[in-house]
Every structure is written in structure tokens, then in C-alpha cells.
Amino acid sequence: MPISLTKSNHPDDWRTIEGFLFEAIERLESAGIPLWEREEVSVSALQKAYGDDSLYLVKEEDKIIGGVFILEMDALFWPQITTNDSLFFHKLVIGDAFITRGIGHRVLQAMVDLVKSEGRQWLRCDCHGDRPRLRNFYESFGFYFIDRREVEGFDAALYEYPCL
């Protein structure tokens, strides 16, 4: 089934994605690999961190199955990028009811298609540097590892994907 990315245009969408992020927190904690705290992924924290215009819904047959925050600039993790040739994504999440169905790579492809449709060259992201499974997910899609550094106390691995 095709995956689509749709820019959020309804306040309730934020609560839906917050719920998916809460599910991810619980799933990761039970697996012994905690990542975020609930207050870090609350609607107010997400809007403060990424802005009201950043939420994209991941849809399968018009059903919201996940979300991702997509930015045009990311001065915190990518201060050296000052051109508008990239899109940057954060907190890609798929709801627990939809994971393990190969959706992740299809979502990444949808983001690549978005980058291309906007005439940009790069899709960039960061992830926790000490998460080999997550890093392998990005690398298996074709992302290139760029750097690993501490950013405001966060062990960040930086990745980019050429979308030319």
C-alpha cells in the first residue's frame, strides 16, 4: 500500500502524533533502550522545538499511521548548512499498531520524494549515536554517516541522503 506524507492542518493531529510518541517511549523502555521522556514529546514541547508548521502525517490509505517533523533549517544539529538545499527531519514515529511492516523505508522514500518535489538536494537527520539498530536502519536505506558529536548533551549521529 502506498505511503503518503501530508502536512498537518488540524490541531488534533498533534495529539495523535504525541500518542504515537508515547507508545514508542513505552515500547523502547520495555526493551531496555529508553530514548525520550514524555515531557520532551508533549504537544507543547514539540511545537516549541519544531514550530507549528513542521508536522507531517504519515498516511496509508488516508489513515494516519505515524508522523514526522520536517524543517527547512536545523541550526542546532546542522549549523554549517546555511543554504536552503535540504530538508531535515526529526522524531519519525510509526504507531505501534503499524510497525514491523516495512513501513520505515517507504516513509523515508516519501521524504526523499518531498525533497525532490521542492527542488532540494539533501534529506538530513540526526539520531542517537549509541543506537546501532536505528543507525543501521538509516544506513540500510542509503543514508551516509557524516559525523558524531555531542549537541546540548545529546550524543548525535548525523546522516544525509542525496536526493538528486
PDB file of C-alpha atoms in Angstrom:
ATOM      1  CA  MET A   1       0.000   0.000   0.000  1.00  0.00           C
ATOM      2  CA  PRO A   2       1.292   3.460  -0.824  1.00  0.00           C
ATOM      3  CA  ILE A   3       2.561   5.725   1.929  1.00  0.00           C
ATOM      4  CA  SER A   4       1.958   9.453   1.735  1.00  0.00           C
ATOM      5  CA  LEU A   5       3.160  12.468   3.694  1.00  0.00           C
ATOM      6  CA  THR A   6       0.591  15.156   4.336  1.00  0.00           C
ATOM      7  CA  LYS A   7       1.289  18.436   6.094  1.00  0.00           C
ATOM      8  CA  SER A   8      -0.863  18.684   9.203  1.00  0.00           C
ATOM      9  CA  ASN A   9      -3.589  21.268   9.111  1.00  0.00           C
ATOM     10  CA  HIS A  10      -5.538  20.325  12.235  1.00  0.00           C
ATOM     11  CA  PRO A  11      -4.636  20.786  15.928  1.00  0.00           C
ATOM     12  CA  ASP A  12      -5.891  17.264  16.771  1.00  0.00           C
ATOM     13  CA  ASP A  13      -3.115  15.812  14.590  1.00  0.00           C
ATOM     14  CA  TRP A  14      -0.566  16.904  17.190  1.00  0.00           C
ATOM     15  CA  ARG A  15      -2.316  14.849  19.889  1.00  0.00           C
ATOM     16  CA  THR A  16      -2.388  11.824  17.589  1.00  0.00           C
ATOM     17  CA  ILE A  17       1.365  12.028  16.988  1.00  0.00           C
ATOM     18  CA  GLU A  18       2.013  12.708  20.666  1.00  0.00           C
ATOM     19  CA  GLY A  19       0.146   9.443  21.359  1.00  0.00           C
ATOM     20  CA  PHE A  20       2.317   7.551  18.863  1.00  0.00           C
ATOM     21  CA  LEU A  21       5.440   9.023  20.502  1.00  0.00           C
ATOM     22  CA  PHE A  22       4.181   7.967  23.950  1.00  0.00           C
ATOM     23  CA  GLU A  23       3.709   4.432  22.553  1.00  0.00           C
ATOM     24  CA  ALA A  24       7.274   4.493  21.252  1.00  0.00           C
ATOM     25  CA  ILE A  25       8.568   5.617  24.656  1.00  0.00           C
ATOM     26  CA  GLU A  26       6.856   2.699  26.369  1.00  0.00           C
ATOM     27  CA  ARG A  27       7.995   0.194  23.721  1.00  0.00           C
ATOM     28  CA  LEU A  28      11.616   1.349  23.906  1.00  0.00           C
ATOM     29  CA  GLU A  29      11.651   1.473  27.702  1.00  0.00           C
ATOM     30  CA  SER A  30      10.307  -2.088  27.921  1.00  0.00           C
ATOM     31  CA  ALA A  31      13.075  -3.163  25.514  1.00  0.00           C
ATOM     32  CA  GLY A  32      15.671  -1.521  27.764  1.00  0.00           C
ATOM     33  CA  ILE A  33      16.555   1.256  25.320  1.00  0.00           C
ATOM     34  CA  PRO A  34      14.916   4.443  26.631  1.00  0.00           C
ATOM     35  CA  LEU A  35      15.130   7.435  24.332  1.00  0.00           C
ATOM     36  CA  TRP A  36      12.798  10.316  25.241  1.00  0.00           C
ATOM     37  CA  GLU A  37      10.899  11.500  28.265  1.00  0.00           C
ATOM     38  CA  ARG A  38       7.164  12.165  27.948  1.00  0.00           C
ATOM     39  CA  GLU A  39       7.620  15.898  28.541  1.00  0.00           C
ATOM     40  CA  GLU A  40      10.056  16.042  25.588  1.00  0.00           C
ATOM     41  CA  VAL A  41       7.365  14.811  23.194  1.00  0.00           C
ATOM     42  CA  SER A  42       4.344  16.639  24.559  1.00  0.00           C
ATOM     43  CA  VAL A  43       2.462  18.765  22.058  1.00  0.00           C
ATOM     44  CA  SER A  44       3.736  21.989  23.648  1.00  0.00           C
ATOM     45  CA  ALA A  45       7.367  20.784  23.656  1.00  0.00           C
ATOM     46  CA  LEU A  46       7.136  19.622  20.042  1.00  0.00           C
ATOM     47  CA  GLN A  47       5.603  22.902  18.874  1.00  0.00           C
ATOM     48  CA  LYS A  48       8.276  24.855  20.743  1.00  0.00           C
ATOM     49  CA  ALA A  49      11.096  22.734  19.315  1.00  0.00           C
ATOM     50  CA  TYR A  50       9.908  22.463  15.713  1.00  0.00           C
ATOM     51  CA  GLY A  51       7.276  25.139  15.123  1.00  0.00           C
ATOM     52  CA  ASP A  52       3.580  24.892  14.322  1.00  0.00           C
ATOM     53  CA  ASP A  53       4.183  24.303  10.609  1.00  0.00           C
ATOM     54  CA  SER A  54       6.521  21.299  10.836  1.00  0.00           C
ATOM     55  CA  LEU A  55       4.272  18.298  11.404  1.00  0.00           C
ATOM     56  CA  TYR A  56       3.745  15.887   8.534  1.00  0.00           C
ATOM     57  CA  LEU A  57       1.381  12.962   8.878  1.00  0.00           C
ATOM     58  CA  VAL A  58       2.382   9.553   7.600  1.00  0.00           C
ATOM     59  CA  LYS A  59      -0.691   8.066   5.965  1.00  0.00           C
ATOM     60  CA  GLU A  60      -1.560   4.722   4.463  1.00  0.00           C
ATOM     61  CA  GLU A  61      -4.842   4.758   2.533  1.00  0.00           C
ATOM     62  CA  ASP A  62      -5.809   8.063   4.218  1.00  0.00           C
ATOM     63  CA  LYS A  63      -5.314   6.551   7.706  1.00  0.00           C
ATOM     64  CA  ILE A  64      -2.798   8.299   9.968  1.00  0.00           C
ATOM     65  CA  ILE A  65      -0.214   5.694  10.954  1.00  0.00           C
ATOM     66  CA  GLY A  66       2.631   7.965  12.050  1.00  0.00           C
ATOM     67  CA  GLY A  67       4.241  11.346  11.847  1.00  0.00           C
ATOM     68  CA  VAL A  68       7.480  13.204  11.353  1.00  0.00           C
ATOM     69  CA  PHE A  69       8.686  16.769  11.895  1.00  0.00           C
ATOM     70  CA  ILE A  70      10.273  18.272   8.781  1.00  0.00           C
ATOM     71  CA  LEU A  71      12.230  21.519   8.858  1.00  0.00           C
ATOM     72  CA  GLU A  72      13.834  23.721   6.217  1.00  0.00           C
ATOM     73  CA  MET A  73      16.742  24.645   8.523  1.00  0.00           C
ATOM     74  CA  ASP A  74      18.285  22.960  11.544  1.00  0.00           C
ATOM     75  CA  ALA A  75      20.774  25.284  13.181  1.00  0.00           C
ATOM     76  CA  LEU A  76      21.047  23.139  16.307  1.00  0.00           C
ATOM     77  CA  PHE A  77      22.340  19.943  14.678  1.00  0.00           C
ATOM     78  CA  TRP A  78      23.469  21.313  11.303  1.00  0.00           C
ATOM     79  CA  PRO A  79      24.748  24.881  11.917  1.00  0.00           C
ATOM     80  CA  GLN A  80      27.145  24.626   8.959  1.00  0.00           C
ATOM     81  CA  ILE A  81      24.232  24.269   6.490  1.00  0.00           C
ATOM     82  CA  THR A  82      23.166  27.789   5.600  1.00  0.00           C
ATOM     83  CA  THR A  83      21.669  27.194   2.160  1.00  0.00           C
ATOM     84  CA  ASN A  84      18.128  26.014   1.545  1.00  0.00           C
ATOM     85  CA  ASP A  85      19.139  22.867  -0.341  1.00  0.00           C
ATOM     86  CA  SER A  86      17.974  20.436   2.363  1.00  0.00           C
ATOM     87  CA  LEU A  87      15.070  19.226   4.413  1.00  0.00           C
ATOM     88  CA  PHE A  88      15.759  17.964   7.935  1.00  0.00           C
ATOM     89  CA  PHE A  89      13.579  15.511   9.783  1.00  0.00           C
ATOM     90  CA  HIS A  90      13.088  14.669  13.440  1.00  0.00           C
ATOM     91  CA  LYS A  91      11.147  12.169  15.538  1.00  0.00           C
ATOM     92  CA  LEU A  92       9.903   9.910  12.784  1.00  0.00           C
ATOM     93  CA  VAL A  93       7.360   7.694  14.523  1.00  0.00           C
ATOM     94  CA  ILE A  94       5.025   4.951  13.410  1.00  0.00           C
ATOM     95  CA  GLY A  95       2.181   3.884  15.694  1.00  0.00           C
ATOM     96  CA  ASP A  96       2.666   0.559  17.431  1.00  0.00           C
ATOM     97  CA  ALA A  97      -0.254  -0.992  15.552  1.00  0.00           C
ATOM     98  CA  PHE A  98       1.585  -0.416  12.256  1.00  0.00           C
ATOM     99  CA  ILE A  99       5.249  -1.157  12.990  1.00  0.00           C
ATOM    100  CA  THR A 100       7.228  -4.147  11.640  1.00  0.00           C
ATOM    101  CA  ARG A 101       5.516  -3.983   8.259  1.00  0.00           C
ATOM    102  CA  GLY A 102       8.403  -2.459   6.320  1.00  0.00           C
ATOM    103  CA  ILE A 103       6.844   0.978   6.524  1.00  0.00           C
ATOM    104  CA  GLY A 104      10.014   2.767   7.650  1.00  0.00           C
ATOM    105  CA  HIS A 105      11.828   2.638   4.317  1.00  0.00           C
ATOM    106  CA  ARG A 106       8.635   3.581   2.494  1.00  0.00           C
ATOM    107  CA  VAL A 107       8.339   6.665   4.705  1.00  0.00           C
ATOM    108  CA  LEU A 108      11.961   7.593   4.019  1.00  0.00           C
ATOM    109  CA  GLN A 109      11.255   7.257   0.285  1.00  0.00           C
ATOM    110  CA  ALA A 110       8.230   9.539   0.662  1.00  0.00           C
ATOM    111  CA  MET A 111      10.503  12.115   2.335  1.00  0.00           C
ATOM    112  CA  VAL A 112      13.037  11.786  -0.495  1.00  0.00           C
ATOM    113  CA  ASP A 113      10.189  12.407  -2.948  1.00  0.00           C
ATOM    114  CA  LEU A 114       9.192  15.510  -0.955  1.00  0.00           C
ATOM    115  CA  VAL A 115      12.778  16.807  -1.066  1.00  0.00           C
ATOM    116  CA  LYS A 116      12.863  16.308  -4.844  1.00  0.00           C
ATOM    117  CA  SER A 117       9.440  17.922  -5.345  1.00  0.00           C
ATOM    118  CA  GLU A 118      10.742  21.032  -3.591  1.00  0.00           C
ATOM    119  CA  GLY A 119      13.847  21.135  -5.798  1.00  0.00           C
ATOM    120  CA  ARG A 120      16.204  20.438  -2.914  1.00  0.00           C
ATOM    121  CA  GLN A 121      19.242  18.149  -2.903  1.00  0.00           C
ATOM    122  CA  TRP A 122      19.535  16.621   0.567  1.00  0.00           C
ATOM    123  CA  LEU A 123      17.490  14.858   3.217  1.00  0.00           C
ATOM    124  CA  ARG A 124      19.269  15.128   6.567  1.00  0.00           C
ATOM    125  CA  CYS A 125      18.657  13.780  10.045  1.00  0.00           C
ATOM    126  CA  ASP A 126      20.228  13.038  13.372  1.00  0.00           C
ATOM    127  CA  CYS A 127      19.708  10.108  15.691  1.00  0.00           C
ATOM    128  CA  HIS A 128      21.122   8.888  18.971  1.00  0.00           C
ATOM    129  CA  GLY A 129      24.725   7.889  18.284  1.00  0.00           C
ATOM    130  CA  ASP A 130      24.524   4.849  20.550  1.00  0.00           C
ATOM    131  CA  ARG A 131      21.577   3.203  18.779  1.00  0.00           C
ATOM    132  CA  PRO A 132      23.133   0.688  16.352  1.00  0.00           C
ATOM    133  CA  ARG A 133      19.775  -0.680  15.194  1.00  0.00           C
ATOM    134  CA  LEU A 134      18.441   2.779  14.354  1.00  0.00           C
ATOM    135  CA  ARG A 135      21.683   3.779  12.681  1.00  0.00           C
ATOM    136  CA  ASN A 136      21.603   0.586  10.626  1.00  0.00           C
ATOM    137  CA  PHE A 137      18.042   1.415   9.558  1.00  0.00           C
ATOM    138  CA  TYR A 138      19.192   4.719   8.044  1.00  0.00           C
ATOM    139  CA  GLU A 139      22.340   3.227   6.537  1.00  0.00           C
ATOM    140  CA  SER A 140      20.391   0.321   5.006  1.00  0.00           C
ATOM    141  CA  PHE A 141      18.271   2.876   3.163  1.00  0.00           C
ATOM    142  CA  GLY A 142      21.387   4.581   1.824  1.00  0.00           C
ATOM    143  CA  PHE A 143      21.996   7.447   4.235  1.00  0.00           C
ATOM    144  CA  TYR A 144      25.621   8.443   4.650  1.00  0.00           C
ATOM    145  CA  PHE A 145      27.072   8.863   8.127  1.00  0.00           C
ATOM    146  CA  ILE A 146      28.553  12.367   8.366  1.00  0.00           C
ATOM    147  CA  ASP A 147      29.577  12.991  11.960  1.00  0.00           C
ATOM    148  CA  ARG A 148      29.010  12.058  15.573  1.00  0.00           C
ATOM    149  CA  ARG A 149      29.108  14.771  18.205  1.00  0.00           C
ATOM    150  CA  GLU A 150      27.507  15.949  21.382  1.00  0.00           C
ATOM    151  CA  VAL A 151      24.780  18.551  20.882  1.00  0.00           C
ATOM    152  CA  GLU A 152      23.365  20.034  24.097  1.00  0.00           C
ATOM    153  CA  GLY A 153      24.137  16.815  25.971  1.00  0.00           C
ATOM    154  CA  PHE A 154      22.743  14.589  23.212  1.00  0.00           C
ATOM    155  CA  ASP A 155      25.014  12.013  21.531  1.00  0.00           C
ATOM    156  CA  ALA A 156      24.094  12.780  17.916  1.00  0.00           C
ATOM    157  CA  ALA A 157      24.939  10.797  14.805  1.00  0.00           C
ATOM    158  CA  LEU A 158      24.343  12.939  11.713  1.00  0.00           C
ATOM    159  CA  TYR A 159      23.188  11.442   8.423  1.00  0.00           C
ATOM    160  CA  GLU A 160      22.428  12.736   4.947  1.00  0.00           C
ATOM    161  CA  TYR A 161      20.867  11.269   1.835  1.00  0.00           C
ATOM    162  CA  PRO A 162      21.491  12.704  -1.662  1.00  0.00           C
ATOM    163  CA  CYS A 163      18.205  13.236  -3.465  1.00  0.00           C
ATOM    164  CA  LEU A 164      19.495  14.474  -6.819  1.00  0.00           C
TER     165      LEU A 164
END
